[in-house]
Amino acid sequence: MMGLVAAPDEATERVLAAQLRSADTVALLRLAMNVFGLIFLWQVFGHHGSAPRLALWSAALAASTTLCAILGRRRRGSEVTAADLRMHGLTGLLHGLVWAFCMMSLSSHHGEAQLVAHWTLISCIMVCGAISFAATPLAATGFLLPCIAGLPFMFDEPGQLPLLALATSYALSLLVGCFIYARTFARQHSTSVELEEKSEVVSLLLREYEHGASDWLWQTDPARRLNGVSPRLAEMLGRTPIEVEGMLLVQLLAGSAWESGLFPTALHSLADHLKRRESFSNIVLPVEAKGEARWWELSASPRYDEQGTFLGFRGVGSDVTEQRESADRIAQLARFDPLTGLPNRAHLRDVLDKAMAAARGRAAGCAFLMIDLDRFKAVNDTLGHQIGDKLLTQVARRLRHICSGSEFCGRIGGDEFAVVIPTLGENRGIGKLAGHIISGLSAPYQVDEHTLYVGASVGSAVSPQDGSEPEALIRSADLALYRAKSEGGGVHCAYEPQLHAQAEERRKLELALRDALEQDQLHVLFQPVVEAEGGTIVGFEALVRWTHPEMGAISPAKFVPVAEEARLIGPIGEWVLRTACLEAARWPDPVRIAVNVSAEQLGHPSFVGAVVSALAQSGLEARRLELEVTESVFVNADSGALKILDQLRGLGVQLSLDDFGTGYSSLGYLSRTRFDTIKIDRSFVVGASNNKAESLAIIRAVVTLADSLGMATTAEGVETEVELAMVRRLGCHKVQGYYFGRPMPAKDAAGLFPPDQLRARA
Ligand code: C2E
Ligand code: CA
Ligand code: CA
């Protein structure tokens, strides 16, 4: 404060400079007082013969004033140091000495009146000096101390001692006042210097922020118009700050939507916050900037002055287009199937959840349709995944086209698709939509150079009756789809409560079936196959039986599909094969044993090994074993199954095509693998004996074809003499049915041969 030591830091230096500046501003007052004092003194003392002293003093005053002016000038411009303050202190001292000299030299000329006048002047000069040097205590001390020292010369009479004491204390008070003022001054200035520094730092940071990051600052006035638009914000908009200044913030953000009033929701919420003068953070909204669609994120708080008057908003903004786009891409990946572009399972589930929640409050429910492509696996397996993928893309395109209305379609996975109907109309229209889907998806596809035929099966369920929770509704639709599939595909099945019961039964059966083998619940029956003409037994078909301790006898027509689905058919089939071969080995040559083989079994390369081992174990010759497969081998199993059939043929095993005409009915299958026998299903036998033209034609065609390919035919399920006569007439080679014998235990089958022809058990 005194400037006696060098300033320790820049802040102190700035306070010193402020002290000097303050002193400089009142330099003129000092000069005026000096001039006034000079004139006054000449007026009072000029006539008392003290003119020479007064003249000498006047010269001293002029010299000191000039010197002070020179010192002051030298300082101006250059930086201020403590030395300058000391120099300024010297100025104060000079002034003080000049006026002390005045007191000393004129005191001898005092009369009463002169003393009063002189003291009045001196007190004025002291006050003025104190005022002008108040901010610089060194100069104030320099000025006032000589003045105090001069006082005893002025009040030199013994009776004036009280006056001297009074004047001295007056001067001392001034000095103390100066110190107090100087201290306050210095404090005030150091605070404002600090504040200034702080705000400099803040604006520096803000500038850095605006330059470096993609963010910018913005503020509005109370009328929600932008003010103080930063260059960065203007640049983001592709405009100049002047163009943007004063625009309504909402209008600026709305862009071309301002006219139509069709604002995005986020902008509505932002406008609400502005209106309610509430702070907000991270509102993300679409804007048009530089002719591009961008995403901005804005946060702001209202500003108030000390009186609580609302000043507008101030906040930050940033362009989050990139983040937003990558977030969108991730969301897209998470919600859409990358191959077909359709909504994926999770997305479908979401839509279904929402639709069901919305439907809860109304009368009209919603529906869920599950779609499965028929014969897709065959395409995928024979032509490869690339073709399969292309086919799925086309399927998706058609499905999207069909579900153009409020229906929402997606891909669950693989060749399964689904449709959500959020609101069912009066007449429902599920059947109609399902019909469109089946016919639409079943039309031939052109993929590369291939013309492909796949069908579609649809299962549907309606909420709330088929399931009040999404989980339950999906399960119901799935059961209905299962039913559609088991009916051969290409149809739509709506969920019925009994499907659930059936599924429950299947589940129970599956559970029980797992223990059936170990617990010896299975056995094999044998049904004779005879020559149509002579009636000689040429073989037996092995038919598995399951007797459950509680559920009793369960038909293979019921449990074999369950075993196939639960992948239990492998071990069961192998067991039947071994048992049948062991039994057949006892029968006279060339009586054959026919064993049914599921498509699933042929899917396992180990099956050939199982056949070889069954033959080896029983000692049965391969030519006496006949394996019955159905057309499903060509449809569902992969191409590996055909290879296995070839390998089996290579072993010398006979192959027959079972249930011909009931399933997929394509004569093309006959050219894929050489069969020894074609088995004509009982339904044609029944139909033909009832003179159904269709059945008659089919049997005739199959017999003719088999003859020309060198294959035999077996008519299945012949129960009566009439049926037998008819299949004989039609030219079937072999016959199987209750007429000749029901499936019977091994003992009974063996009993059909003369005992001497039977071999001992292996
Ligand atoms: P499938 O291979 O067509 O077997 C013939 C079915 O017709 C047998 O039914 C048989 O009992 C029945 N049947 C025979 N003659 C007549 C008749 O004159 N009238 C009538 N109404 N039916 C007759 P089953 O034994 O109930 O077998 C049903 C199906 O179960 C079989 O049909 C076959 O597909 C499957 N199956 C049976 N055993 C096995 C097996 O060991 N493995 C596999 N994979 N499937 C088997
Ligand atoms: Ca069979
Ligand atoms: Ca059959």
PDB file of N, CA, C and O in Angstrom, residues 521-556:
ATOM      1  N   GLN A 521     -40.759-100.673 -21.786  1.00  0.00           N
ATOM      2  CA  GLN A 521     -42.183-100.475 -22.081  1.00  0.00           C
ATOM      3  C   GLN A 521     -42.473-100.676 -23.563  1.00  0.00           C
ATOM      4  O   GLN A 521     -43.629-100.633 -23.977  1.00  0.00           O
ATOM      5  N   LEU A 522     -41.425-100.838 -24.381  1.00  0.00           N
ATOM      6  CA  LEU A 522     -41.628-100.975 -25.829  1.00  0.00           C
ATOM      7  C   LEU A 522     -41.555-102.457 -26.229  1.00  0.00           C
ATOM      8  O   LEU A 522     -40.827-103.247 -25.618  1.00  0.00           O
ATOM      9  N   HIS A 523     -42.328-102.808 -27.238  1.00  0.00           N
ATOM     10  CA  HIS A 523     -42.147-104.124 -27.871  1.00  0.00           C
ATOM     11  C   HIS A 523     -42.523-104.002 -29.341  1.00  0.00           C
ATOM     12  O   HIS A 523     -43.088-102.988 -29.769  1.00  0.00           O
ATOM     13  N   VAL A 524     -42.188-105.006 -30.093  1.00  0.00           N
ATOM     14  CA  VAL A 524     -42.404-104.934 -31.538  1.00  0.00           C
ATOM     15  C   VAL A 524     -43.413-106.010 -31.958  1.00  0.00           C
ATOM     16  O   VAL A 524     -43.354-107.131 -31.476  1.00  0.00           O
ATOM     17  N   LEU A 525     -44.354-105.604 -32.833  1.00  0.00           N
ATOM     18  CA  LEU A 525     -45.294-106.560 -33.427  1.00  0.00           C
ATOM     19  C   LEU A 525     -44.922-106.732 -34.895  1.00  0.00           C
ATOM     20  O   LEU A 525     -44.248-105.890 -35.477  1.00  0.00           O
ATOM     21  N   PHE A 526     -45.364-107.798 -35.467  1.00  0.00           N
ATOM     22  CA  PHE A 526     -44.998-108.111 -36.853  1.00  0.00           C
ATOM     23  C   PHE A 526     -46.255-108.350 -37.665  1.00  0.00           C
ATOM     24  O   PHE A 526     -47.110-109.151 -37.277  1.00  0.00           O
ATOM     25  N   GLN A 527     -46.392-107.644 -38.758  1.00  0.00           N
ATOM     26  CA  GLN A 527     -47.571-107.826 -39.622  1.00  0.00           C
ATOM     27  C   GLN A 527     -47.119-108.449 -40.938  1.00  0.00           C
ATOM     28  O   GLN A 527     -46.210-107.949 -41.598  1.00  0.00           O
ATOM     29  N   PRO A 528     -47.783-109.556 -41.305  1.00  0.00           N
ATOM     30  CA  PRO A 528     -47.351-110.242 -42.533  1.00  0.00           C
ATOM     31  C   PRO A 528     -47.626-109.449 -43.811  1.00  0.00           C
ATOM     32  O   PRO A 528     -48.608-108.720 -43.892  1.00  0.00           O
ATOM     33  N   VAL A 529     -46.743-109.612 -44.762  1.00  0.00           N
ATOM     34  CA  VAL A 529     -46.921-109.062 -46.112  1.00  0.00           C
ATOM     35  C   VAL A 529     -46.936-110.293 -47.025  1.00  0.00           C
ATOM     36  O   VAL A 529     -46.027-111.133 -46.954  1.00  0.00           O
ATOM     37  N   VAL A 530     -48.003-110.385 -47.859  1.00  0.00           N
ATOM     38  CA  VAL A 530     -48.124-111.613 -48.678  1.00  0.00           C
ATOM     39  C   VAL A 530     -48.126-111.281 -50.162  1.00  0.00           C
ATOM     40  O   VAL A 530     -48.374-110.153 -50.556  1.00  0.00           O
ATOM     41  N   GLU A 531     -47.859-112.309 -50.958  1.00  0.00           N
ATOM     42  CA  GLU A 531     -47.918-112.149 -52.418  1.00  0.00           C
ATOM     43  C   GLU A 531     -49.370-112.008 -52.824  1.00  0.00           C
ATOM     44  O   GLU A 531     -50.228-112.755 -52.338  1.00  0.00           O
ATOM     45  N   ALA A 532     -49.678-111.053 -53.659  1.00  0.00           N
ATOM     46  CA  ALA A 532     -51.073-110.789 -54.038  1.00  0.00           C
ATOM     47  C   ALA A 532     -51.692-112.003 -54.708  1.00  0.00           C
ATOM     48  O   ALA A 532     -52.854-112.335 -54.446  1.00  0.00           O
ATOM     49  N   GLU A 533     -50.945-112.668 -55.532  1.00  0.00           N
ATOM     50  CA  GLU A 533     -51.519-113.789 -56.261  1.00  0.00           C
ATOM     51  C   GLU A 533     -51.605-115.054 -55.413  1.00  0.00           C
ATOM     52  O   GLU A 533     -52.675-115.500 -55.044  1.00  0.00           O
ATOM     53  N   GLY A 534     -50.487-115.570 -54.959  1.00  0.00           N
ATOM     54  CA  GLY A 534     -50.484-116.850 -54.257  1.00  0.00           C
ATOM     55  C   GLY A 534     -50.825-116.767 -52.790  1.00  0.00           C
ATOM     56  O   GLY A 534     -51.242-117.737 -52.168  1.00  0.00           O
ATOM     57  N   GLY A 535     -50.670-115.587 -52.145  1.00  0.00           N
ATOM     58  CA  GLY A 535     -50.929-115.431 -50.721  1.00  0.00           C
ATOM     59  C   GLY A 535     -49.779-115.942 -49.859  1.00  0.00           C
ATOM     60  O   GLY A 535     -49.918-116.042 -48.633  1.00  0.00           O
ATOM     61  N   THR A 536     -48.630-116.236 -50.482  1.00  0.00           N
ATOM     62  CA  THR A 536     -47.468-116.682 -49.720  1.00  0.00           C
ATOM     63  C   THR A 536     -46.887-115.520 -48.922  1.00  0.00           C
ATOM     64  O   THR A 536     -46.841-114.397 -49.404  1.00  0.00           O
ATOM     65  N   ILE A 537     -46.455-115.811 -47.690  1.00  0.00           N
ATOM     66  CA  ILE A 537     -45.827-114.751 -46.878  1.00  0.00           C
ATOM     67  C   ILE A 537     -44.456-114.425 -47.452  1.00  0.00           C
ATOM     68  O   ILE A 537     -43.609-115.316 -47.564  1.00  0.00           O
ATOM     69  N   VAL A 538     -44.279-113.171 -47.841  1.00  0.00           N
ATOM     70  CA  VAL A 538     -42.958-112.776 -48.361  1.00  0.00           C
ATOM     71  C   VAL A 538     -42.181-111.993 -47.314  1.00  0.00           C
ATOM     72  O   VAL A 538     -40.980-111.807 -47.436  1.00  0.00           O
ATOM     73  N   GLY A 539     -42.904-111.529 -46.302  1.00  0.00           N
ATOM     74  CA  GLY A 539     -42.188-110.758 -45.263  1.00  0.00           C
ATOM     75  C   GLY A 539     -43.123-110.295 -44.171  1.00  0.00           C
ATOM     76  O   GLY A 539     -44.327-110.589 -44.172  1.00  0.00           O
ATOM     77  N   PHE A 540     -42.530-109.544 -43.219  1.00  0.00           N
ATOM     78  CA  PHE A 540     -43.303-108.921 -42.145  1.00  0.00           C
ATOM     79  C   PHE A 540     -42.863-107.466 -42.008  1.00  0.00           C
ATOM     80  O   PHE A 540     -41.704-107.152 -42.267  1.00  0.00           O
ATOM     81  N   GLU A 541     -43.822-106.635 -41.575  1.00  0.00           N
ATOM     82  CA  GLU A 541     -43.424-105.262 -41.239  1.00  0.00           C
ATOM     83  C   GLU A 541     -43.351-105.173 -39.730  1.00  0.00           C
ATOM     84  O   GLU A 541     -44.271-105.600 -39.024  1.00  0.00           O
ATOM     85  N   ALA A 542     -42.246-104.662 -39.240  1.00  0.00           N
ATOM     86  CA  ALA A 542     -42.083-104.502 -37.790  1.00  0.00           C
ATOM     87  C   ALA A 542     -42.777-103.211 -37.375  1.00  0.00           C
ATOM     88  O   ALA A 542     -42.521-102.152 -37.928  1.00  0.00           O
ATOM     89  N   LEU A 543     -43.695-103.310 -36.390  1.00  0.00           N
ATOM     90  CA  LEU A 543     -44.425-102.128 -35.918  1.00  0.00           C
ATOM     91  C   LEU A 543     -44.248-102.012 -34.419  1.00  0.00           C
ATOM     92  O   LEU A 543     -44.545-102.948 -33.677  1.00  0.00           O
ATOM     93  N   VAL A 544     -43.747-100.881 -34.001  1.00  0.00           N
ATOM     94  CA  VAL A 544     -43.423-100.712 -32.591  1.00  0.00           C
ATOM     95  C   VAL A 544     -44.682-100.463 -31.765  1.00  0.00           C
ATOM     96  O   VAL A 544     -45.664 -99.898 -32.273  1.00  0.00           O
ATOM     97  N   ARG A 545     -44.644-100.901 -30.500  1.00  0.00           N
ATOM     98  CA  ARG A 545     -45.772-100.684 -29.585  1.00  0.00           C
ATOM     99  C   ARG A 545     -45.233-100.150 -28.264  1.00  0.00           C
ATOM    100  O   ARG A 545     -44.134-100.525 -27.839  1.00  0.00           O
ATOM    101  N   TRP A 546     -46.030 -99.297 -27.674  1.00  0.00           N
ATOM    102  CA  TRP A 546     -45.617 -98.755 -26.366  1.00  0.00           C
ATOM    103  C   TRP A 546     -46.755 -98.952 -25.381  1.00  0.00           C
ATOM    104  O   TRP A 546     -47.873 -98.489 -25.619  1.00  0.00           O
ATOM    105  N   THR A 547     -46.495 -99.612 -24.295  1.00  0.00           N
ATOM    106  CA  THR A 547     -47.500 -99.761 -23.246  1.00  0.00           C
ATOM    107  C   THR A 547     -46.982 -99.058 -22.001  1.00  0.00           C
ATOM    108  O   THR A 547     -45.994 -99.480 -21.387  1.00  0.00           O
ATOM    109  N   HIS A 548     -47.654 -97.975 -21.680  1.00  0.00           N
ATOM    110  CA  HIS A 548     -47.232 -97.188 -20.510  1.00  0.00           C
ATOM    111  C   HIS A 548     -47.972 -97.720 -19.291  1.00  0.00           C
ATOM    112  O   HIS A 548     -49.165 -98.034 -19.384  1.00  0.00           O
ATOM    113  N   PRO A 549     -47.308 -97.844 -18.131  1.00  0.00           N
ATOM    114  CA  PRO A 549     -47.967 -98.421 -16.951  1.00  0.00           C
ATOM    115  C   PRO A 549     -49.261 -97.699 -16.578  1.00  0.00           C
ATOM    116  O   PRO A 549     -50.193 -98.333 -16.084  1.00  0.00           O
ATOM    117  N   GLU A 550     -49.329 -96.374 -16.770  1.00  0.00           N
ATOM    118  CA  GLU A 550     -50.571 -95.670 -16.420  1.00  0.00           C
ATOM    119  C   GLU A 550     -51.419 -95.329 -17.639  1.00  0.00           C
ATOM    120  O   GLU A 550     -52.627 -95.525 -17.640  1.00  0.00           O
ATOM    121  N   MET A 551     -50.757 -94.832 -18.692  1.00  0.00           N
ATOM    122  CA  MET A 551     -51.511 -94.375 -19.859  1.00  0.00           C
ATOM    123  C   MET A 551     -51.954 -95.544 -20.740  1.00  0.00           C
ATOM    124  O   MET A 551     -52.742 -95.364 -21.661  1.00  0.00           O
ATOM    125  N   GLY A 552     -51.414 -96.729 -20.495  1.00  0.00           N
ATOM    126  CA  GLY A 552     -51.807 -97.883 -21.286  1.00  0.00           C
ATOM    127  C   GLY A 552     -51.132 -97.917 -22.638  1.00  0.00           C
ATOM    128  O   GLY A 552     -50.068 -97.327 -22.823  1.00  0.00           O
ATOM    129  N   ALA A 553     -51.809 -98.598 -23.617  1.00  0.00           N
ATOM    130  CA  ALA A 553     -51.224 -98.712 -24.958  1.00  0.00           C
ATOM    131  C   ALA A 553     -51.330 -97.375 -25.689  1.00  0.00           C
ATOM    132  O   ALA A 553     -52.392 -96.765 -25.722  1.00  0.00           O
ATOM    133  N   ILE A 554     -50.203 -96.943 -26.230  1.00  0.00           N
ATOM    134  CA  ILE A 554     -50.192 -95.669 -26.967  1.00  0.00           C
ATOM    135  C   ILE A 554     -49.800 -95.971 -28.408  1.00  0.00           C
ATOM    136  O   ILE A 554     -48.788 -96.635 -28.659  1.00  0.00           O
ATOM    137  N   SER A 555     -50.633 -95.479 -29.330  1.00  0.00           N
ATOM    138  CA  SER A 555     -50.408 -95.782 -30.750  1.00  0.00           C
ATOM    139  C   SER A 555     -49.126 -95.119 -31.256  1.00  0.00           C
ATOM    140  O   SER A 555     -48.828 -93.987 -30.900  1.00  0.00           O
ATOM    141  N   PRO A 556     -48.380 -95.850 -32.110  1.00  0.00           N
ATOM    142  CA  PRO A 556     -47.177 -95.228 -32.685  1.00  0.00           C
ATOM    143  C   PRO A 556     -47.509 -93.989 -33.511  1.00  0.00           C
ATOM    144  O   PRO A 556     -46.691 -93.076 -33.609  1.00  0.00           O
TER     145      PRO A 556
END
